[in-house]
Amino acid sequence: MDTTLPPGADGVPTADAGGRAMPLIGFGTHPMRGDQATEAVLTALSVGYRLVDTATRYRNEAAVGAALAATDLPRSDLFVTTKMPPDQVGRERLTLERSLAALGCDYLDLWLIHWPPGGYPGVTSWREFVRAREEGLVRAIGVSNYSVALIDALHEETGVYPAVNQVQWGPGDHDPDFAEAMRRRGVVLSAHSPLRSTDLDHPVLVDIARRYDRSARDIVLAWNLCHRVAVTVKSAHRDRMERNLSAVGLTLSPADVEAIDGLSTAVTAR
Ligand SMILES: NC(=O)c1ccc[n+]([C@@H]2O[C@H](COP(=O)([O-])OP(=O)(O)OC[C@H]3O[C@@H](n4cnc5c(N)ncnc54)[C@H](OP(=O)(O)O)[C@@H]3O)[C@@H](O)[C@H]2O)c1
């Protein structure tokens, strides 16, 4: 296994999300709102994050939009992700227009169905997502918290796979069959809550962290990146944002990656 990552623009490696270069590490904004969210996004951009992850459900799109308006960075350098809550089935276009207005954007880089509507694939929504992409309102479309079966159902009905599936993904969730299923379908696996979902005191992580002279959090982020899993990580603090971003430069040995894989408690195929 090659665990080294080639740097992309700004030193952050990218994945191909439906033809869009998606930074492999992104800044999560939940549960921040208002001025705190605006300040945090501006700080994140200033320390080097280029992907900002929000959602209609977070009620912070306008606060994120204020940061996007205030930054000196050109829009083309930014990667803006938001998500449609499934209770908006039937109101997809209106939800998208509201997200774009709140974010102050002409287009989204990535629009996700936040979770499967009622546990179903959400084919009618997916058709609207495809249409929005064809019209240029969104560059890439994807899903979140979807199983392989639900993704296949979308593809069977529309011929279009999601570019991205954002799921909770830390060492405890590691499931090579699921990761391989995403890879074979050309779906970028994107991790949310990589730190929050992890037992950071696990002796395996503590030992590896000690040997690299890094924190267990750094190791978890680097482990995801070594697997080419995109990570979305949140902190309200500049020093932690910097610290988390620095995981991009940390290459773990294949043996250490394998040891962390072994912490998986995933028992059933998703
Ligand atoms: N698609 C979905 O269904 C879904 C679900 C959940 C989350 N998400 C997205 O994924 C993002 C990240 O997930 P998450 O926020 O749940 O979890 P996370 O990023 O794994 O962890 C965030 C927590 O870790 C703390 N933290 C972060 N870096 C730290 C560091 N270096 N040292 C010490 N503490 C640190 C943060 O506290 P401080 O802020 O105080 O530093 C916060 O309490 C969210 O913000 C959201 O954008 C998506």
Short mmCIF file of N, CA and C in Angstrom, two decimals, residues 29-185:
data_model
loop_
_atom_site.label_atom_id
_atom_site.label_comp_id
_atom_site.label_asym_id
_atom_site.label_seq_id
_atom_site.Cartn_x
_atom_site.Cartn_y
_atom_site.Cartn_z
N THR A 29 -18.35 22.73 9.79
CA THR A 29 -18.87 23.92 10.47
C THR A 29 -19.96 23.62 11.49
N HIS A 30 -20.37 22.37 11.60
CA HIS A 30 -21.40 22.04 12.59
C HIS A 30 -20.76 21.88 13.96
N PRO A 31 -21.32 22.42 15.04
CA PRO A 31 -22.61 23.08 15.20
C PRO A 31 -22.49 24.60 15.33
N MET A 32 -21.48 25.18 14.72
CA MET A 32 -21.26 26.62 14.90
C MET A 32 -22.31 27.41 14.11
N ARG A 33 -22.66 28.55 14.66
CA ARG A 33 -23.63 29.43 13.99
C ARG A 33 -23.18 30.88 14.15
N GLY A 34 -23.82 31.77 13.43
CA GLY A 34 -23.64 33.20 13.60
C GLY A 34 -22.18 33.63 13.48
N ASP A 35 -21.82 34.62 14.32
CA ASP A 35 -20.47 35.18 14.25
C ASP A 35 -19.40 34.12 14.49
N GLN A 36 -19.71 33.17 15.36
CA GLN A 36 -18.69 32.15 15.64
C GLN A 36 -18.38 31.35 14.37
N ALA A 37 -19.42 31.02 13.61
CA ALA A 37 -19.20 30.28 12.36
C ALA A 37 -18.44 31.13 11.36
N THR A 38 -18.82 32.40 11.24
CA THR A 38 -18.15 33.29 10.28
C THR A 38 -16.66 33.41 10.63
N GLU A 39 -16.39 33.68 11.90
CA GLU A 39 -14.99 33.83 12.34
C GLU A 39 -14.21 32.54 12.13
N ALA A 40 -14.84 31.42 12.46
CA ALA A 40 -14.14 30.13 12.34
C ALA A 40 -13.81 29.83 10.88
N VAL A 41 -14.75 30.09 9.98
CA VAL A 41 -14.48 29.81 8.56
C VAL A 41 -13.38 30.74 8.04
N LEU A 42 -13.43 31.99 8.44
CA LEU A 42 -12.37 32.92 8.00
C LEU A 42 -11.00 32.47 8.52
N THR A 43 -10.98 32.03 9.76
CA THR A 43 -9.71 31.54 10.33
C THR A 43 -9.26 30.29 9.59
N ALA A 44 -10.20 29.38 9.36
CA ALA A 44 -9.85 28.14 8.65
C ALA A 44 -9.27 28.45 7.26
N LEU A 45 -9.89 29.39 6.57
CA LEU A 45 -9.38 29.75 5.23
C LEU A 45 -7.99 30.37 5.35
N SER A 46 -7.78 31.15 6.40
CA SER A 46 -6.49 31.83 6.54
C SER A 46 -5.37 30.84 6.87
N VAL A 47 -5.71 29.72 7.53
CA VAL A 47 -4.64 28.75 7.85
C VAL A 47 -4.46 27.72 6.73
N GLY A 48 -5.34 27.73 5.72
CA GLY A 48 -5.08 26.89 4.56
C GLY A 48 -6.19 25.94 4.12
N TYR A 49 -7.29 25.87 4.89
CA TYR A 49 -8.40 25.05 4.40
C TYR A 49 -9.01 25.71 3.17
N ARG A 50 -9.46 24.89 2.23
CA ARG A 50 -10.11 25.43 1.04
C ARG A 50 -11.51 24.84 0.86
N LEU A 51 -11.78 23.71 1.54
CA LEU A 51 -13.12 23.11 1.47
C LEU A 51 -13.87 23.48 2.74
N VAL A 52 -15.08 24.01 2.57
CA VAL A 52 -15.94 24.36 3.71
C VAL A 52 -17.20 23.53 3.60
N ASP A 53 -17.51 22.82 4.69
CA ASP A 53 -18.64 21.88 4.70
C ASP A 53 -19.76 22.45 5.59
N THR A 54 -20.91 22.69 4.96
CA THR A 54 -22.06 23.15 5.74
C THR A 54 -23.28 22.32 5.32
N ALA A 55 -24.45 22.72 5.77
CA ALA A 55 -25.69 22.00 5.44
C ALA A 55 -26.85 22.92 5.77
N THR A 56 -27.93 22.77 5.02
CA THR A 56 -29.14 23.53 5.34
C THR A 56 -29.51 23.31 6.81
N ARG A 57 -29.39 22.07 7.25
CA ARG A 57 -29.80 21.71 8.60
C ARG A 57 -28.93 22.39 9.68
N TYR A 58 -27.73 22.81 9.35
CA TYR A 58 -26.87 23.43 10.37
C TYR A 58 -27.30 24.86 10.69
N ARG A 59 -28.16 25.43 9.83
CA ARG A 59 -28.63 26.81 10.02
C ARG A 59 -27.47 27.79 10.15
N ASN A 60 -26.44 27.55 9.38
CA ASN A 60 -25.29 28.47 9.42
C ASN A 60 -24.81 28.86 8.02
N GLU A 61 -25.63 28.56 7.00
CA GLU A 61 -25.17 28.86 5.63
C GLU A 61 -24.94 30.36 5.44
N ALA A 62 -25.79 31.19 6.04
CA ALA A 62 -25.60 32.64 5.88
C ALA A 62 -24.32 33.09 6.59
N ALA A 63 -24.05 32.49 7.75
CA ALA A 63 -22.83 32.83 8.48
C ALA A 63 -21.60 32.37 7.71
N VAL A 64 -21.68 31.20 7.09
CA VAL A 64 -20.58 30.73 6.24
C VAL A 64 -20.44 31.66 5.04
N GLY A 65 -21.59 32.04 4.47
CA GLY A 65 -21.58 32.95 3.32
C GLY A 65 -20.92 34.28 3.65
N ALA A 66 -21.11 34.75 4.89
CA ALA A 66 -20.47 36.02 5.29
C ALA A 66 -18.95 35.87 5.25
N ALA A 67 -18.46 34.71 5.64
CA ALA A 67 -17.01 34.48 5.58
C ALA A 67 -16.53 34.38 4.13
N LEU A 68 -17.32 33.72 3.28
CA LEU A 68 -16.93 33.61 1.87
C LEU A 68 -16.89 34.98 1.21
N ALA A 69 -17.80 35.86 1.66
CA ALA A 69 -17.83 37.22 1.10
C ALA A 69 -16.64 38.04 1.59
N ALA A 70 -16.18 37.73 2.81
CA ALA A 70 -15.14 38.56 3.43
C ALA A 70 -13.72 38.13 3.04
N THR A 71 -13.56 36.88 2.62
CA THR A 71 -12.21 36.42 2.32
C THR A 71 -11.69 37.06 1.02
N ASP A 72 -10.36 37.18 0.97
CA ASP A 72 -9.74 37.69 -0.27
C ASP A 72 -9.54 36.56 -1.29
N LEU A 73 -9.76 35.33 -0.85
CA LEU A 73 -9.51 34.21 -1.76
C LEU A 73 -10.53 34.22 -2.90
N PRO A 74 -10.09 33.96 -4.13
CA PRO A 74 -11.06 33.90 -5.23
C PRO A 74 -11.99 32.71 -5.07
N ARG A 75 -13.20 32.85 -5.51
CA ARG A 75 -14.20 31.77 -5.40
C ARG A 75 -13.67 30.48 -6.03
N SER A 76 -12.91 30.62 -7.12
CA SER A 76 -12.43 29.42 -7.83
C SER A 76 -11.45 28.61 -6.99
N ASP A 77 -10.87 29.22 -5.94
CA ASP A 77 -9.96 28.47 -5.06
C ASP A 77 -10.70 27.73 -3.96
N LEU A 78 -11.98 28.02 -3.82
CA LEU A 78 -12.75 27.46 -2.70
C LEU A 78 -13.60 26.28 -3.17
N PHE A 79 -13.88 25.41 -2.24
CA PHE A 79 -14.74 24.26 -2.52
C PHE A 79 -15.84 24.29 -1.47
N VAL A 80 -17.04 24.61 -1.91
CA VAL A 80 -18.16 24.81 -0.98
C VAL A 80 -19.14 23.64 -1.09
N THR A 81 -19.32 22.96 0.03
CA THR A 81 -20.24 21.82 0.09
C THR A 81 -21.42 22.19 0.99
N THR A 82 -22.63 21.91 0.53
CA THR A 82 -23.76 21.95 1.45
C THR A 82 -24.66 20.75 1.18
N LYS A 83 -25.66 20.60 2.04
CA LYS A 83 -26.46 19.36 2.02
C LYS A 83 -27.94 19.70 2.15
N MET A 84 -28.73 18.96 1.39
CA MET A 84 -30.18 19.13 1.46
C MET A 84 -30.77 18.13 2.45
N PRO A 85 -31.52 18.62 3.45
CA PRO A 85 -32.14 17.65 4.36
C PRO A 85 -33.25 16.91 3.63
N PRO A 86 -33.43 15.64 3.92
CA PRO A 86 -34.40 14.86 3.15
C PRO A 86 -35.84 15.27 3.38
N ASP A 87 -36.11 16.10 4.39
CA ASP A 87 -37.50 16.57 4.51
C ASP A 87 -37.82 17.62 3.45
N GLN A 88 -36.85 17.93 2.60
CA GLN A 88 -37.08 18.88 1.51
C GLN A 88 -37.35 18.16 0.18
N VAL A 89 -37.58 16.86 0.25
CA VAL A 89 -37.96 16.13 -0.97
C VAL A 89 -39.18 16.81 -1.59
N GLY A 90 -39.10 17.09 -2.90
CA GLY A 90 -40.18 17.79 -3.58
C GLY A 90 -39.93 19.29 -3.63
N ARG A 91 -38.99 19.78 -2.80
CA ARG A 91 -38.67 21.22 -2.79
C ARG A 91 -37.17 21.42 -3.04
N GLU A 92 -36.60 20.52 -3.86
CA GLU A 92 -35.16 20.52 -4.05
C GLU A 92 -34.66 21.85 -4.61
N ARG A 93 -35.35 22.33 -5.69
CA ARG A 93 -34.85 23.54 -6.34
C ARG A 93 -34.93 24.74 -5.40
N LEU A 94 -36.02 24.83 -4.67
CA LEU A 94 -36.18 25.94 -3.71
C LEU A 94 -35.08 25.87 -2.64
N THR A 95 -34.81 24.67 -2.16
CA THR A 95 -33.77 24.49 -1.13
C THR A 95 -32.42 24.90 -1.68
N LEU A 96 -32.15 24.51 -2.91
CA LEU A 96 -30.87 24.87 -3.53
C LEU A 96 -30.76 26.39 -3.69
N GLU A 97 -31.83 26.99 -4.17
CA GLU A 97 -31.80 28.46 -4.36
C GLU A 97 -31.57 29.18 -3.04
N ARG A 98 -32.18 28.66 -1.97
CA ARG A 98 -31.98 29.28 -0.64
C ARG A 98 -30.54 29.08 -0.17
N SER A 99 -29.99 27.90 -0.42
CA SER A 99 -28.59 27.65 -0.02
C SER A 99 -27.66 28.59 -0.77
N LEU A 100 -27.88 28.70 -2.08
CA LEU A 100 -27.01 29.57 -2.89
C LEU A 100 -27.11 31.02 -2.41
N ALA A 101 -28.34 31.45 -2.13
CA ALA A 101 -28.53 32.84 -1.69
C ALA A 101 -27.85 33.07 -0.33
N ALA A 102 -28.05 32.11 0.59
CA ALA A 102 -27.46 32.28 1.93
C ALA A 102 -25.93 32.28 1.85
N LEU A 103 -25.40 31.43 1.00
CA LEU A 103 -23.94 31.32 0.87
C LEU A 103 -23.36 32.43 -0.01
N GLY A 104 -24.23 33.12 -0.73
CA GLY A 104 -23.75 34.18 -1.64
C GLY A 104 -22.96 33.62 -2.80
N CYS A 105 -23.35 32.44 -3.24
CA CYS A 105 -22.61 31.75 -4.32
C CYS A 105 -23.49 31.62 -5.56
N ASP A 106 -22.84 31.65 -6.73
CA ASP A 106 -23.55 31.37 -7.98
C ASP A 106 -23.69 29.87 -8.21
N TYR A 107 -22.78 29.14 -7.58
CA TYR A 107 -22.80 27.68 -7.74
C TYR A 107 -22.23 27.05 -6.48
N LEU A 108 -22.59 25.78 -6.28
CA LEU A 108 -21.96 24.97 -5.22
C LEU A 108 -20.93 24.07 -5.88
N ASP A 109 -19.89 23.74 -5.13
CA ASP A 109 -18.96 22.73 -5.65
C ASP A 109 -19.50 21.33 -5.44
N LEU A 110 -20.24 21.17 -4.34
CA LEU A 110 -20.78 19.84 -4.05
C LEU A 110 -22.08 20.00 -3.27
N TRP A 111 -23.10 19.30 -3.74
CA TRP A 111 -24.40 19.31 -3.05
C TRP A 111 -24.74 17.87 -2.71
N LEU A 112 -25.03 17.63 -1.44
CA LEU A 112 -25.29 16.27 -0.97
C LEU A 112 -26.73 16.12 -0.49
N ILE A 113 -27.31 14.92 -0.67
CA ILE A 113 -28.53 14.56 0.07
C ILE A 113 -28.03 14.15 1.46
N HIS A 114 -28.50 14.85 2.49
CA HIS A 114 -27.87 14.73 3.81
C HIS A 114 -27.97 13.33 4.40
N TRP A 115 -29.12 12.68 4.22
CA TRP A 115 -29.25 11.27 4.56
C TRP A 115 -30.42 10.72 3.77
N PRO A 116 -30.53 9.40 3.65
CA PRO A 116 -31.55 8.82 2.76
C PRO A 116 -32.95 9.19 3.25
N PRO A 117 -33.77 9.77 2.37
CA PRO A 117 -35.12 10.19 2.79
C PRO A 117 -35.95 8.99 3.22
N GLY A 118 -36.32 8.97 4.47
CA GLY A 118 -37.14 7.87 5.00
C GLY A 118 -36.47 6.52 4.85
N GLY A 119 -35.16 6.52 4.69
CA GLY A 119 -34.45 5.26 4.51
C GLY A 119 -34.45 4.77 3.07
N TYR A 120 -35.10 5.54 2.17
CA TYR A 120 -35.16 5.17 0.74
C TYR A 120 -34.05 5.89 -0.03
N PRO A 121 -33.81 5.46 -1.28
CA PRO A 121 -32.72 6.10 -2.02
C PRO A 121 -32.98 7.58 -2.35
N GLY A 122 -34.24 7.95 -2.54
CA GLY A 122 -34.52 9.36 -2.87
C GLY A 122 -34.31 9.65 -4.34
N VAL A 123 -34.88 8.79 -5.19
CA VAL A 123 -34.63 8.91 -6.63
C VAL A 123 -35.18 10.21 -7.20
N THR A 124 -36.35 10.64 -6.73
CA THR A 124 -36.90 11.89 -7.30
C THR A 124 -35.98 13.06 -6.96
N SER A 125 -35.45 13.08 -5.76
CA SER A 125 -34.49 14.14 -5.40
C SER A 125 -33.24 14.03 -6.26
N TRP A 126 -32.79 12.80 -6.43
CA TRP A 126 -31.55 12.60 -7.20
C TRP A 126 -31.70 13.13 -8.63
N ARG A 127 -32.88 12.93 -9.22
CA ARG A 127 -33.10 13.47 -10.58
C ARG A 127 -32.96 15.00 -10.56
N GLU A 128 -33.47 15.62 -9.50
CA GLU A 128 -33.36 17.08 -9.39
C GLU A 128 -31.90 17.49 -9.18
N PHE A 129 -31.16 16.68 -8.45
CA PHE A 129 -29.73 16.95 -8.26
C PHE A 129 -29.01 16.89 -9.60
N VAL A 130 -29.34 15.86 -10.39
CA VAL A 130 -28.70 15.71 -11.71
C VAL A 130 -29.02 16.92 -12.58
N ARG A 131 -30.28 17.36 -12.52
CA ARG A 131 -30.69 18.52 -13.31
C ARG A 131 -29.92 19.77 -12.87
N ALA A 132 -29.79 19.95 -11.58
CA ALA A 132 -29.07 21.13 -11.07
C ALA A 132 -27.61 21.12 -11.54
N ARG A 133 -27.04 19.92 -11.60
CA ARG A 133 -25.65 19.82 -12.08
C ARG A 133 -25.59 20.15 -13.57
N GLU A 134 -26.55 19.61 -14.32
CA GLU A 134 -26.55 19.86 -15.77
C GLU A 134 -26.72 21.35 -16.05
N GLU A 135 -27.43 22.04 -15.19
CA GLU A 135 -27.65 23.49 -15.38
C GLU A 135 -26.50 24.33 -14.84
N GLY A 136 -25.51 23.68 -14.22
CA GLY A 136 -24.33 24.41 -13.75
C GLY A 136 -24.50 25.06 -12.39
N LEU A 137 -25.61 24.77 -11.71
CA LEU A 137 -25.80 25.37 -10.38
C LEU A 137 -24.95 24.66 -9.33
N VAL A 138 -24.61 23.42 -9.61
CA VAL A 138 -23.71 22.66 -8.73
C VAL A 138 -22.71 21.94 -9.62
N ARG A 139 -21.47 21.87 -9.15
CA ARG A 139 -20.43 21.22 -9.97
C ARG A 139 -20.41 19.71 -9.80
N ALA A 140 -20.71 19.28 -8.57
CA ALA A 140 -20.74 17.83 -8.31
C ALA A 140 -21.88 17.55 -7.34
N ILE A 141 -22.42 16.34 -7.44
CA ILE A 141 -23.54 15.95 -6.58
C ILE A 141 -23.21 14.65 -5.88
N GLY A 142 -23.72 14.53 -4.67
CA GLY A 142 -23.41 13.32 -3.92
C GLY A 142 -24.44 13.07 -2.84
N VAL A 143 -24.09 12.15 -1.96
CA VAL A 143 -24.99 11.73 -0.89
C VAL A 143 -24.21 11.65 0.42
N SER A 144 -24.95 11.41 1.48
CA SER A 144 -24.32 11.27 2.79
C SER A 144 -25.07 10.21 3.57
N ASN A 145 -24.33 9.41 4.28
CA ASN A 145 -24.91 8.36 5.12
C ASN A 145 -25.69 7.33 4.29
N TYR A 146 -25.19 7.02 3.08
CA TYR A 146 -25.83 6.05 2.18
C TYR A 146 -25.10 4.71 2.24
N SER A 147 -25.88 3.63 2.14
CA SER A 147 -25.32 2.28 2.00
C SER A 147 -24.99 2.02 0.53
N VAL A 148 -24.28 0.94 0.27
CA VAL A 148 -23.99 0.54 -1.11
C VAL A 148 -25.30 0.28 -1.86
N ALA A 149 -26.23 -0.41 -1.21
CA ALA A 149 -27.50 -0.76 -1.87
C ALA A 149 -28.27 0.50 -2.28
N LEU A 150 -28.28 1.50 -1.42
CA LEU A 150 -29.00 2.74 -1.75
C LEU A 150 -28.33 3.48 -2.89
N ILE A 151 -27.01 3.46 -2.90
CA ILE A 151 -26.27 4.10 -4.00
C ILE A 151 -26.55 3.37 -5.31
N ASP A 152 -26.56 2.05 -5.25
CA ASP A 152 -26.84 1.28 -6.47
C ASP A 152 -28.26 1.55 -6.97
N ALA A 153 -29.17 1.75 -6.04
CA ALA A 153 -30.55 2.03 -6.45
C ALA A 153 -30.62 3.37 -7.20
N LEU A 154 -29.88 4.37 -6.73
CA LEU A 154 -29.86 5.66 -7.45
C LEU A 154 -29.31 5.47 -8.86
N HIS A 155 -28.25 4.68 -8.94
CA HIS A 155 -27.61 4.45 -10.25
C HIS A 155 -28.54 3.68 -11.18
N GLU A 156 -29.20 2.67 -10.64
CA GLU A 156 -30.10 1.87 -11.49
C GLU A 156 -31.22 2.73 -12.08
N GLU A 157 -31.71 3.66 -11.30
CA GLU A 157 -32.84 4.48 -11.75
C GLU A 157 -32.43 5.62 -12.66
N THR A 158 -31.21 6.12 -12.50
CA THR A 158 -30.82 7.36 -13.21
C THR A 158 -29.56 7.22 -14.06
N GLY A 159 -28.81 6.14 -13.84
CA GLY A 159 -27.54 5.97 -14.56
C GLY A 159 -26.44 6.86 -14.01
N VAL A 160 -26.70 7.54 -12.88
CA VAL A 160 -25.70 8.48 -12.32
C VAL A 160 -25.33 8.05 -10.90
N TYR A 161 -24.04 7.81 -10.72
CA TYR A 161 -23.55 7.55 -9.36
C TYR A 161 -23.27 8.87 -8.66
N PRO A 162 -23.41 8.92 -7.35
CA PRO A 162 -22.95 10.09 -6.60
C PRO A 162 -21.43 10.24 -6.76
N ALA A 163 -20.96 11.49 -6.77
CA ALA A 163 -19.51 11.70 -6.81
C ALA A 163 -18.88 11.42 -5.45
N VAL A 164 -19.67 11.59 -4.40
CA VAL A 164 -19.15 11.51 -3.02
C VAL A 164 -20.20 10.85 -2.14
N ASN A 165 -19.76 10.07 -1.16
CA ASN A 165 -20.62 9.61 -0.07
C ASN A 165 -19.94 9.99 1.23
N GLN A 166 -20.57 10.91 1.98
CA GLN A 166 -19.98 11.36 3.25
C GLN A 166 -20.62 10.55 4.37
N VAL A 167 -19.79 9.83 5.08
CA VAL A 167 -20.29 8.95 6.16
C VAL A 167 -19.40 9.13 7.39
N GLN A 168 -19.92 8.72 8.54
CA GLN A 168 -19.04 8.70 9.71
C GLN A 168 -17.94 7.66 9.48
N TRP A 169 -16.69 8.08 9.65
CA TRP A 169 -15.60 7.17 9.30
C TRP A 169 -14.37 7.47 10.16
N GLY A 170 -14.21 6.63 11.14
CA GLY A 170 -12.99 6.65 11.94
C GLY A 170 -12.48 5.23 12.00
N PRO A 171 -11.43 4.96 12.74
CA PRO A 171 -10.91 3.59 12.80
C PRO A 171 -11.97 2.58 13.20
N GLY A 172 -12.88 2.95 14.10
CA GLY A 172 -13.92 2.01 14.52
C GLY A 172 -14.89 1.66 13.40
N ASP A 173 -14.99 2.53 12.39
CA ASP A 173 -15.93 2.31 11.28
C ASP A 173 -15.26 1.63 10.09
N HIS A 174 -13.94 1.45 10.18
CA HIS A 174 -13.20 0.97 9.01
C HIS A 174 -13.82 -0.31 8.47
N ASP A 175 -14.13 -0.29 7.19
CA ASP A 175 -14.79 -1.42 6.54
C ASP A 175 -14.24 -1.48 5.12
N PRO A 176 -13.22 -2.33 4.90
CA PRO A 176 -12.56 -2.34 3.60
C PRO A 176 -13.49 -2.70 2.45
N ASP A 177 -14.50 -3.53 2.72
CA ASP A 177 -15.43 -3.91 1.64
C ASP A 177 -16.25 -2.69 1.20
N PHE A 178 -16.67 -1.90 2.18
CA PHE A 178 -17.44 -0.70 1.86
C PHE A 178 -16.56 0.30 1.09
N ALA A 179 -15.35 0.48 1.59
CA ALA A 179 -14.42 1.42 0.92
C ALA A 179 -14.16 0.96 -0.52
N GLU A 180 -13.98 -0.33 -0.71
CA GLU A 180 -13.71 -0.87 -2.04
C GLU A 180 -14.95 -0.72 -2.94
N ALA A 181 -16.13 -0.92 -2.36
CA ALA A 181 -17.38 -0.76 -3.13
C ALA A 181 -17.50 0.68 -3.62
N MET A 182 -17.12 1.64 -2.77
CA MET A 182 -17.17 3.06 -3.18
C MET A 182 -16.15 3.28 -4.31
N ARG A 183 -14.95 2.76 -4.11
CA ARG A 183 -13.87 2.98 -5.09
C ARG A 183 -14.27 2.43 -6.46
N ARG A 184 -14.85 1.22 -6.46
CA ARG A 184 -15.21 0.59 -7.74
C ARG A 184 -16.30 1.39 -8.47
N ARG A 185 -17.12 2.08 -7.73
CA ARG A 185 -18.20 2.88 -8.34
C ARG A 185 -17.75 4.31 -8.63
#
